[in-house]
Coordinates of C-alpha atoms in Angstrom, one line a residue:
X1 CA 70.4 136.7 95.7
X2 CA 73.1 136.4 98.3
X3 CA 76.3 134.5 97.6
X4 CA 76.8 131.4 99.7
X5 CA 80.2 131.3 101.3
X6 CA 79.8 128.4 103.7
X7 CA 82.2 125.6 104.1
X8 CA 82.9 123.1 101.3
X9 CA 80.2 124.1 98.8
X10 CA 82.7 124.8 96.0
X11 CA 84.3 121.4 95.8
X12 CA 85.6 121.2 99.3
X13 CA 88.8 123.1 98.6
X14 CA 88.4 126.0 100.9
X15 CA 89.9 126.4 104.4
X16 CA 87.4 125.9 107.2
X17 CA 87.6 126.8 110.9
X18 CA 90.9 128.6 110.9
X19 CA 89.8 132.2 110.7
X20 CA 91.9 133.1 107.7
X21 CA 92.3 136.8 107.3
X22 CA 89.5 137.8 109.5
X23 CA 87.0 136.2 111.8
X24 CA 84.4 134.3 109.8
X25 CA 80.9 135.1 110.7
X26 CA 78.5 132.5 109.5
X27 CA 76.8 130.8 112.4
X28 CA 79.4 130.7 115.1
X29 CA 82.1 129.0 113.2
X30 CA 84.7 131.1 114.9
X31 CA 84.8 130.3 118.6
X32 CA 86.1 133.7 119.7
X33 CA 83.5 135.5 117.7
X34 CA 79.8 136.3 117.8
X35 CA 78.3 133.9 120.3
X36 CA 80.6 134.6 123.1
X37 CA 80.6 138.3 122.4
X38 CA 76.7 138.2 122.5
X39 CA 76.9 136.6 126.0
X40 CA 79.4 139.2 127.2
X41 CA 77.2 142.0 126.1
X42 CA 74.0 140.5 127.6
X43 CA 75.8 139.5 130.8
X44 CA 77.3 143.0 131.2
X45 CA 73.8 144.5 130.8
X46 CA 72.3 142.2 133.4
X47 CA 75.2 142.5 135.9
X48 CA 75.0 146.3 135.8
X49 CA 71.5 145.9 137.1
X50 CA 72.5 143.5 139.9
X51 CA 71.2 140.4 138.0
X52 CA 73.1 137.2 137.3
X53 CA 73.9 135.7 133.9
X54 CA 71.2 133.3 132.8
X55 CA 73.1 130.8 130.6
X56 CA 76.3 128.9 129.9
X57 CA 77.7 128.8 126.4
X58 CA 77.9 125.2 125.0
X59 CA 79.7 124.2 121.8
X60 CA 78.4 121.3 119.8
X61 CA 80.7 119.2 117.5
X62 CA 78.8 117.1 115.0
X63 CA 79.6 114.0 113.0
X64 CA 77.6 111.4 111.2
X65 CA 78.0 107.8 109.9
X66 CA 76.4 105.6 107.3
X67 CA 74.3 108.3 105.8
X68 CA 72.0 107.3 102.9
X69 CA 73.4 108.2 99.5
X70 CA 71.0 110.4 97.6
X71 CA 73.2 111.3 94.7
X72 CA 73.3 109.2 91.5
X73 CA 76.8 109.7 90.1
X74 CA 78.5 110.5 93.4
X75 CA 78.0 110.4 97.1
X76 CA 75.8 112.8 99.1
X77 CA 77.2 116.2 100.1
X78 CA 76.0 116.5 103.7
X79 CA 75.5 119.6 105.9
X80 CA 74.0 119.6 109.4
X81 CA 71.7 122.4 110.7
X82 CA 70.7 122.8 114.4
X83 CA 67.4 124.3 115.4
X84 CA 65.8 125.3 118.7
X85 CA 62.2 124.1 119.0
X86 CA 60.1 126.9 120.3
X87 CA 57.0 126.5 122.5
X88 CA 54.6 126.7 119.7
X89 CA 56.5 124.0 117.8
X90 CA 58.2 126.3 115.2
X91 CA 62.0 125.9 114.6
X92 CA 64.6 128.6 114.9
X93 CA 68.0 128.0 113.3
X94 CA 70.9 128.3 115.8
X95 CA 73.7 127.3 113.5
X96 CA 74.9 125.1 110.7
X97 CA 78.1 123.3 109.7
X98 CA 80.0 123.5 106.4
X99 CA 79.1 121.2 103.5
X100 CA 81.4 118.2 103.0
X101 CA 81.4 117.0 99.5
X102 CA 81.0 113.3 98.5
X103 CA 81.0 111.9 102.1
X104 CA 78.6 109.5 103.9
X105 CA 80.6 109.6 107.1
X106 CA 81.3 113.3 107.7
X107 CA 83.0 114.9 110.7
X108 CA 82.2 118.6 110.4
X109 CA 84.7 121.2 111.5
X110 CA 82.4 124.1 112.0
X111 CA 80.9 124.1 115.6
X112 CA 77.5 125.2 116.6
X113 CA 77.3 127.4 119.8
X114 CA 74.2 127.5 122.0
X115 CA 73.3 129.3 125.2
X116 CA 72.4 126.5 127.6
X117 CA 69.9 127.5 130.4
X118 CA 70.0 124.9 133.1
X119 CA 66.5 125.6 134.4
X120 CA 64.8 125.4 131.0
X121 CA 64.2 122.3 128.8
X122 CA 65.7 123.3 125.4
X123 CA 64.7 120.8 122.7
X124 CA 67.1 120.8 119.8
X125 CA 66.3 119.5 116.3
X126 CA 69.0 118.4 114.0
X127 CA 68.5 118.3 110.2
X128 CA 71.0 116.7 107.8
X129 CA 70.9 118.0 104.2
X130 CA 72.4 116.7 101.0
X131 CA 73.1 120.3 99.7
X132 CA 69.8 120.2 97.7
X133 CA 67.6 117.8 99.7
X134 CA 66.7 117.7 103.4
X135 CA 66.6 114.0 104.2
X136 CA 67.3 113.4 107.9
X137 CA 65.8 114.8 111.1
X138 CA 66.1 114.1 114.8
X139 CA 65.2 115.8 118.0
X140 CA 67.1 115.5 121.3
X141 CA 68.2 117.1 124.5
X142 CA 72.0 116.9 124.7
X143 CA 73.6 118.3 127.8
X144 CA 72.2 115.8 130.3
X145 CA 74.2 113.0 128.8
X146 CA 77.0 112.0 131.2
X147 CA 79.7 111.7 128.7
X148 CA 78.5 114.7 126.8
X149 CA 78.2 112.7 123.6
X150 CA 74.9 111.4 122.1
X151 CA 74.6 109.1 119.1
X152 CA 71.2 109.4 117.5
X153 CA 69.4 107.4 114.8
X154 CA 68.3 109.7 112.0
X155 CA 64.7 109.4 110.6
X156 CA 62.9 110.7 107.6
X157 CA 60.9 113.8 108.6
X158 CA 58.0 113.0 106.4
X159 CA 57.5 109.3 107.3
X160 CA 59.3 109.1 110.7
X161 CA 61.1 106.0 109.4
X162 CA 64.7 105.6 110.7
X163 CA 65.7 102.4 108.9
X164 CA 69.2 102.6 107.2
X165 CA 69.4 106.4 107.4
X166 CA 72.6 106.5 109.4
X167 CA 73.4 108.1 112.8
X168 CA 74.4 111.6 114.0
X169 CA 76.8 112.0 116.9
X170 CA 76.7 115.2 118.9
X171 CA 79.5 116.1 121.4
X172 CA 78.8 119.0 123.8
X173 CA 81.5 121.0 125.6
X174 CA 81.3 124.1 127.8
X175 CA 83.3 126.9 126.1
X176 CA 86.2 128.3 128.1
X177 CA 86.7 132.1 127.9
X178 CA 90.1 132.7 126.5
X179 CA 91.6 135.6 124.7
X180 CA 94.7 133.6 123.6
X181 CA 95.1 132.6 120.0
X182 CA 97.9 131.5 117.7
X183 CA 98.4 132.5 114.1
X184 CA 100.3 129.7 112.5
X185 CA 101.3 128.7 109.0
X186 CA 102.7 125.4 107.6
X187 CA 104.5 124.0 104.6
X188 CA 105.4 120.4 103.8
X189 CA 108.2 118.8 101.8
X190 CA 108.6 115.6 99.9
X191 CA 105.0 114.5 100.0
X192 CA 104.1 111.2 98.3
X193 CA 102.6 111.5 94.8
X194 CA 99.5 109.3 94.8
X195 CA 97.9 110.8 91.6
X196 CA 98.3 109.0 88.3
X197 CA 98.4 111.9 85.8
X198 CA 99.4 114.8 88.0
X199 CA 100.9 115.4 91.5
X200 CA 99.0 115.2 94.7
X201 CA 96.6 118.0 95.8
X202 CA 97.4 118.2 99.6
X203 CA 95.5 119.8 102.4
X204 CA 95.9 119.6 106.2
X205 CA 93.2 118.7 108.7
X206 CA 93.8 119.5 112.4
X207 CA 91.9 117.7 115.1
X208 CA 91.9 118.0 118.9
X209 CA 91.9 114.9 121.2
X210 CA 89.2 115.1 123.8
X211 CA 88.9 113.4 127.2
X212 CA 87.2 110.3 125.8
X213 CA 90.2 109.8 123.5
X214 CA 88.1 110.7 120.4
X215 CA 89.3 113.4 118.1
X216 CA 87.3 116.4 117.0
X217 CA 88.3 118.2 113.8
X218 CA 88.8 121.9 114.4
X219 CA 90.3 123.2 111.2
X220 CA 91.5 122.4 107.7
X221 CA 93.6 124.3 105.3
X222 CA 92.8 125.1 101.7
X223 CA 93.8 122.6 99.0
X224 CA 97.0 123.3 97.1
X225 CA 96.7 121.7 93.6
X226 CA 99.4 119.6 92.0
X227 CA 102.1 120.3 94.6
X228 CA 104.3 117.9 96.6
X229 CA 105.9 120.8 98.6
X230 CA 102.8 122.9 99.5
X231 CA 102.8 126.2 101.4
X232 CA 99.5 127.0 103.0
X233 CA 98.1 130.4 104.0
X234 CA 98.2 131.3 107.7
X235 CA 95.4 130.2 110.0
X236 CA 94.4 131.4 113.4
X237 CA 93.5 128.9 116.2
X238 CA 92.0 130.0 119.5
X239 CA 92.9 128.2 122.7
X240 CA 89.2 127.3 122.8
X241 CA 89.7 125.3 119.7
X242 CA 93.0 123.7 120.8
X243 CA 92.0 123.0 124.4
X244 CA 95.4 124.2 125.8
X245 CA 99.0 124.5 124.6
X246 CA 99.7 121.0 125.9
X247 CA 96.5 119.3 124.6
X248 CA 97.5 116.8 121.9
X249 CA 96.5 117.7 118.3
X250 CA 96.4 115.4 115.3
X251 CA 97.6 116.9 112.0
X252 CA 96.8 114.9 109.0
X253 CA 97.8 115.5 105.4
X254 CA 95.5 114.3 102.7
X255 CA 95.5 114.2 98.9
X256 CA 92.2 115.8 97.9
X257 CA 89.8 113.9 95.6
X258 CA 86.6 115.2 94.3
X259 CA 85.0 111.8 95.0
X260 CA 85.4 112.5 98.7
X261 CA 87.9 109.5 99.0
X262 CA 90.8 111.6 100.2
X263 CA 94.0 109.7 100.5
X264 CA 96.0 110.0 103.8
X265 CA 99.5 111.0 103.0
X266 CA 100.7 111.1 106.6
X267 CA 99.8 112.2 110.1
X268 CA 101.6 113.7 113.2
X269 CA 100.4 114.0 116.8
X270 CA 101.8 116.9 118.8
X271 CA 100.6 119.8 120.9
X272 CA 100.6 123.5 120.1
X273 CA 103.6 123.8 122.5
X274 CA 105.5 121.3 120.3
X275 CA 104.5 123.2 117.1
X276 CA 105.9 126.4 118.7
X277 CA 109.2 124.5 119.4
X278 CA 109.3 123.3 115.8
X279 CA 109.0 126.9 114.7
X280 CA 111.7 128.1 117.1
X281 CA 114.1 125.4 116.0
X282 CA 113.2 125.8 112.3
X283 CA 113.1 122.0 112.0
X284 CA 110.7 119.6 110.5
X285 CA 108.7 116.7 111.8
X286 CA 108.3 113.5 109.9
X287 CA 104.9 112.2 109.0
X288 CA 104.0 108.7 109.9
X289 CA 101.6 106.4 108.0
X290 CA 99.6 103.9 110.2
X291 CA 99.5 100.3 109.1
X292 CA 98.1 97.1 110.5
X293 CA 101.2 96.3 112.7
X294 CA 103.2 99.5 113.0
X295 CA 103.6 103.1 112.0
X296 CA 105.8 103.7 109.0
X297 CA 108.0 106.9 109.4
X298 CA 107.9 108.8 106.1
X299 CA 110.4 111.0 104.3
X300 CA 107.8 113.7 104.0
X301 CA 108.0 116.5 106.7
X302 CA 105.8 119.2 108.2
X303 CA 107.4 122.6 108.9
X304 CA 106.0 125.5 110.9
X305 CA 106.8 128.8 109.1
X306 CA 105.0 131.1 111.4
X307 CA 103.7 130.8 115.0
X308 CA 102.7 134.0 116.7
X309 CA 100.6 134.2 119.9
X310 CA 98.1 137.0 119.9
X311 CA 95.2 138.3 121.9
X312 CA 91.7 138.1 120.7
X313 CA 90.1 141.0 122.5
X314 CA 86.5 140.8 123.6
X315 CA 83.6 143.1 123.0
X316 CA 83.8 144.3 126.6
X317 CA 87.5 145.0 126.3
X318 CA 86.7 147.6 123.6
X319 CA 83.7 149.1 125.4
X320 CA 85.5 149.4 128.7
X321 CA 88.5 151.0 127.1
X322 CA 86.4 153.9 125.7
X323 CA 85.0 152.7 122.4
X324 CA 81.6 154.2 121.7
X325 CA 78.5 152.8 120.2
X326 CA 76.6 155.7 118.5
X327 CA 73.0 154.9 117.8
X328 CA 70.8 156.5 115.1
X329 CA 67.1 155.9 114.7
X330 CA 64.8 155.9 111.7
X331 CA 61.0 155.5 111.9
X332 CA 58.7 154.2 109.2
X333 CA 56.0 156.8 108.2
X334 CA 54.6 154.9 105.2
X335 CA 50.8 154.5 104.6
X336 CA 51.0 150.8 105.1
X337 CA 51.1 151.5 108.9
X338 CA 47.5 152.7 108.7
X339 CA 45.9 156.1 109.4
X340 CA 47.1 157.3 112.8
X341 CA 43.6 158.5 113.6
X342 CA 42.3 154.9 113.3
X343 CA 42.7 152.7 116.4
X344 CA 43.9 149.9 114.2
X345 CA 46.8 151.9 113.0
X346 CA 50.3 151.0 114.2
X347 CA 50.8 154.8 114.7
X348 CA 47.6 155.3 116.7
X349 CA 48.1 157.4 119.9
X350 CA 45.7 156.0 122.5
X351 CA 44.2 158.8 124.7
X352 CA 44.3 156.4 127.6
X353 CA 48.1 156.4 127.4
X354 CA 48.5 152.8 126.2
X355 CA 51.5 152.7 124.0
X356 CA 51.2 151.8 120.3
X357 CA 53.6 149.4 118.6
X358 CA 56.2 152.0 117.7
X359 CA 56.1 153.6 121.2
X360 CA 56.4 150.2 122.8
X361 CA 59.4 149.4 120.6
X362 CA 61.1 152.8 121.2
X363 CA 60.8 152.3 125.0
X364 CA 62.0 148.7 125.0
X365 CA 64.8 149.1 122.5
X366 CA 65.7 152.5 124.0
X367 CA 66.5 151.0 127.4
X368 CA 69.2 148.8 125.7
X369 CA 70.7 151.3 123.3
X370 CA 70.8 154.1 126.0
X371 CA 72.9 151.7 128.1
X372 CA 75.6 151.4 125.4
X373 CA 75.5 154.9 123.9
X374 CA 77.7 157.2 126.0
X375 CA 76.3 160.6 125.2
X376 CA 72.7 159.4 124.8
X377 CA 72.1 161.8 121.9
X378 CA 70.4 160.2 119.0
X379 CA 70.0 161.4 115.4
X380 CA 66.5 160.5 114.5
X381 CA 64.9 160.4 111.0
X382 CA 61.6 159.5 109.5
X383 CA 61.1 158.0 106.1
X384 CA 58.3 157.4 103.6
X385 CA 56.3 160.4 104.9
X386 CA 55.3 163.9 103.8
X387 CA 56.9 166.1 106.4
X388 CA 55.7 169.5 107.5
X389 CA 53.7 170.2 104.3
X390 CA 56.6 169.4 102.0
X391 CA 57.2 166.7 99.5
X392 CA 57.4 163.0 100.3
X393 CA 60.8 162.3 101.8
X394 CA 62.7 159.1 102.5
X395 CA 65.0 160.7 105.1
X396 CA 63.8 163.7 107.1
X397 CA 64.7 165.0 110.5
X398 CA 62.0 163.8 112.8
X399 CA 62.5 166.6 115.3
X400 CA 61.4 169.1 112.7
X401 CA 64.7 171.0 112.8
X402 CA 66.3 171.9 109.4
X403 CA 69.9 171.8 110.6
X404 CA 70.1 169.1 113.1
X405 CA 68.5 165.7 113.7
X406 CA 69.7 164.9 117.3
X407 CA 67.4 164.4 120.3
X408 CA 68.4 163.6 123.8
X409 CA 67.6 160.2 125.3
X410 CA 64.6 157.9 124.9
X411 CA 62.3 160.7 126.1
X412 CA 63.6 162.9 123.2
X413 CA 62.8 160.1 120.7
X414 CA 59.3 159.6 122.1
X415 CA 58.6 163.4 122.0
X416 CA 59.9 163.8 118.5
X417 CA 57.9 160.8 117.3
X418 CA 54.6 162.0 118.9
X419 CA 55.0 165.5 117.5
X420 CA 55.8 164.2 114.0
X421 CA 52.5 162.3 113.9
X422 CA 50.7 165.7 114.0
X423 CA 52.9 167.2 111.3
X424 CA 53.8 164.3 108.9
X425 CA 51.4 162.8 106.5
X426 CA 51.9 159.1 105.9
X427 CA 52.8 158.3 102.3
X428 CA 55.3 155.9 100.6
X429 CA 56.8 154.0 99.1
X430 CA 59.0 152.3 101.7
X431 CA 62.6 153.0 100.9
X432 CA 65.5 152.0 103.3
X433 CA 68.3 153.1 100.9
X434 CA 68.3 156.9 101.8
X435 CA 68.5 156.4 105.6
X436 CA 71.1 153.7 105.3
X437 CA 73.1 156.0 103.0
X438 CA 72.8 158.9 105.5
X439 CA 74.0 156.6 108.4
X440 CA 76.9 155.4 106.2
X441 CA 77.9 159.0 105.4
X442 CA 78.1 159.8 109.1
X443 CA 80.0 156.6 109.8
X444 CA 82.4 157.3 106.9
X445 CA 83.1 160.8 108.1
X446 CA 84.0 159.6 111.5
X447 CA 87.0 157.7 110.0
X448 CA 88.7 161.0 109.1
X449 CA 87.7 163.0 112.1
X450 CA 88.0 160.6 115.0
X451 CA 90.6 158.1 116.3
X452 CA 88.7 155.1 115.1
X453 CA 87.0 154.4 118.5
X454 CA 83.4 155.1 117.3
X455 CA 81.1 152.4 115.9
X456 CA 77.6 153.3 114.6
X457 CA 74.3 151.5 114.8
X458 CA 71.3 152.5 112.7
X459 CA 68.0 151.3 114.3
X460 CA 65.2 151.1 111.7
X461 CA 61.7 150.6 113.1
X462 CA 59.4 149.4 110.4
X463 CA 56.1 147.6 109.6
X464 CA 58.1 145.4 107.2
X465 CA 56.7 146.2 103.7
X466 CA 59.9 147.2 101.7
X467 CA 59.8 148.6 98.2
X468 CA 63.5 149.1 97.3
X469 CA 64.9 145.7 98.1
X470 CA 67.8 145.7 95.6
X471 CA 68.7 149.4 96.3
X472 CA 68.7 148.5 100.0
X473 CA 71.1 145.6 99.2
X474 CA 73.3 147.9 97.3
X475 CA 73.5 150.4 100.2
X476 CA 74.2 147.6 102.7
X477 CA 77.0 146.2 100.6
X478 CA 78.6 149.6 100.3
X479 CA 78.2 150.1 104.0
X480 CA 79.7 146.8 105.0
X481 CA 83.2 148.3 104.9
X482 CA 82.3 151.0 107.4
X483 CA 82.0 151.0 111.3
X484 CA 78.3 150.5 111.0
X485 CA 75.6 147.9 111.8
X486 CA 71.9 148.0 110.9
X487 CA 69.4 146.8 113.4
X488 CA 65.9 146.4 111.9
X489 CA 63.1 146.0 114.3
X490 CA 59.8 144.9 112.9
X491 CA 56.5 145.9 114.4
X492 CA 53.0 144.6 113.7
X493 CA 52.0 141.4 112.1
X494 CA 53.2 141.8 108.6
X495 CA 55.2 139.3 106.5
X496 CA 58.8 140.1 107.3
X497 CA 60.3 137.8 104.6
X498 CA 62.2 140.7 103.0
X499 CA 63.8 141.6 106.4
X500 CA 65.0 138.0 106.7
X501 CA 66.6 138.3 103.3
X502 CA 68.6 141.4 104.5
X503 CA 69.6 139.6 107.7
X504 CA 72.0 137.2 106.0
X505 CA 71.8 134.5 108.7
X506 CA 71.7 131.6 106.2
X507 CA 75.5 131.8 105.5
X508 CA 74.9 133.8 102.4
X509 CA 76.3 137.3 102.2
X510 CA 74.4 140.0 100.4
X511 CA 75.3 140.7 96.8
X512 CA 74.8 144.1 95.1
X513 CA 73.4 144.7 91.6
X514 CA 77.0 145.0 90.3
X515 CA 78.0 141.6 91.7
X516 CA 79.9 143.0 94.7
X517 CA 79.6 140.8 97.8
X518 CA 79.3 142.4 101.3
X519 CA 82.6 142.1 103.2
X520 CA 80.6 141.1 106.3
X521 CA 77.1 140.8 107.6
X522 CA 76.0 144.1 109.2
X523 CA 72.2 143.5 109.5
X524 CA 70.2 142.0 112.3
X525 CA 66.4 141.7 112.2
X526 CA 64.3 141.5 115.4
X527 CA 60.5 140.9 115.1
X528 CA 59.0 142.5 118.2
X529 CA 56.0 140.2 118.2
X530 CA 58.4 137.4 119.3
X531 CA 59.6 139.6 122.2
X532 CA 56.1 140.5 123.2
X533 CA 55.0 136.8 123.1
X534 CA 57.8 136.0 125.5
X535 CA 59.8 133.8 123.1
X536 CA 62.9 136.0 123.5
X537 CA 63.8 138.9 125.7
X538 CA 64.4 142.3 124.2
X539 CA 68.0 142.4 125.6
X540 CA 68.9 139.0 124.2
X541 CA 67.3 139.7 120.8
X542 CA 68.9 143.2 120.3
X543 CA 72.4 142.1 121.3
X544 CA 72.4 138.8 119.5
X545 CA 74.5 139.8 116.5
X546 CA 75.7 143.3 117.2
X547 CA 78.8 142.4 119.4
X548 CA 80.0 139.9 116.8
X549 CA 79.5 142.4 114.0
X550 CA 81.5 145.0 115.9
X551 CA 84.3 142.5 116.5
X552 CA 84.4 141.4 112.9
X553 CA 85.0 145.1 112.0
X554 CA 87.8 145.9 114.5
X555 CA 89.6 142.5 114.1
X556 CA 89.7 142.7 110.4
X557 CA 91.4 146.0 110.7
X558 CA 93.6 145.0 113.6
X559 CA 92.1 147.8 115.8
X560 CA 93.0 147.2 119.4
X561 CA 91.4 148.5 122.6
X562 CA 92.5 152.1 123.1
X563 CA 94.5 151.6 126.3
X564 CA 96.7 149.1 124.5
X565 CA 97.4 151.1 121.3
X566 CA 100.2 153.2 122.8
X567 CA 102.3 150.2 123.8

């Protein structure tokens, strides 16, 4: 099983929304990360062909009130999940918030980012969960609301009843492209002690005031236990989160309680510009505590220990400065694909020239990967077959050459594939581990031979029946530290449940058999039947997660675009 790392699951004491250490990846909870990078990559692809962008990126902020309490000894622990409703009625998850423990009126920090297409009706469905139990459901179209905020009555999915289930508020904002971000750290002094048998357990929550005057939470620090003079770890806030340097922010300090009834220790309203001034002057700002008639100025103070402006470079910044994406291809030659001589086989070569599922995928995927691969030379392997009268191999050169696996362009891939079908006997079992390890070896070698400007993508084309699930997880966890992403493309109509497990899109990172957790998500799964049915375009599908995975790697290692490294 993967390990869930989302939000407040472990008692609500983790930092959320501040990109501590490296950009967080789960479901668009870092505004300068995967969603915008995906749009950049797709937009770049279309513009290079004289076409215009097809969407605008919209960010949804969610809150709820008067939720039904489903827990017996405490309050519910709510989390919201946003789905897109497809044409056939199925739901596809777009993103999810963190879990907020013991709270019936949650204001979630993690935002959900969607690509809004003006000319298409895009029904969204919102589910609210109590960590264990899905209990609320609502469907709505958001962006047409004039004030960009909708308040919706929740209803039970099973019965349709909405009585006393609470409301969900959704605020939509168009994202603003900005590379600017601020790394900032805080400490406090002389906080009030509101605990009976120990000291307060403080954390900060930062909110942005929007045009309507409402405040939207954008970040919270970790909880510091038993401390009236806490020092928090640095957080990174983008200008997208803050609005602008002059936009007012509300900084609240709370004493954490596991019951969810956090006690306000004080609050301050000031902009990022004011916080920068506090840092420059090395002075503190007094908290205030609101009361019925006036605000009481407290002895406790907030200090800014660190405030550094920095650039969050985009996917296109790296690509245009000479960073290379190097694609590698692996093709499934297991017997589950069917005998290539049988017209029902996924590997059947039709004499009329009609492309089979693998050829179709190679052509459609190839158009995209050729565009981003500078030399257009691809190592290509087969797995699960008996190649050239030898033993069953789980990673063999598909071009038949003993000392080199590269072919040139999509035509080279197609030719090697067609030739291999005459020389390779389908066998099994289906093992991903060997080809992933081969790709990881190549990616690892590049770190010592190159200047760090190469990133590798292994494209695995498969019918989806996997034998070595745990061994594959182990290989992926090991590879998560390398400049490597794995793009798995499913062909045919098989059950791809195992592929969905590898594509850790549920906020849970993969865990190896030794208990090691992947440092980042490096897998994306694309079922080609959804592309062929018109539900998604090949370009959109293939570039959905790759740019964000690339950025998570370079940002975590502070790798900058090449033309800026000399400065």
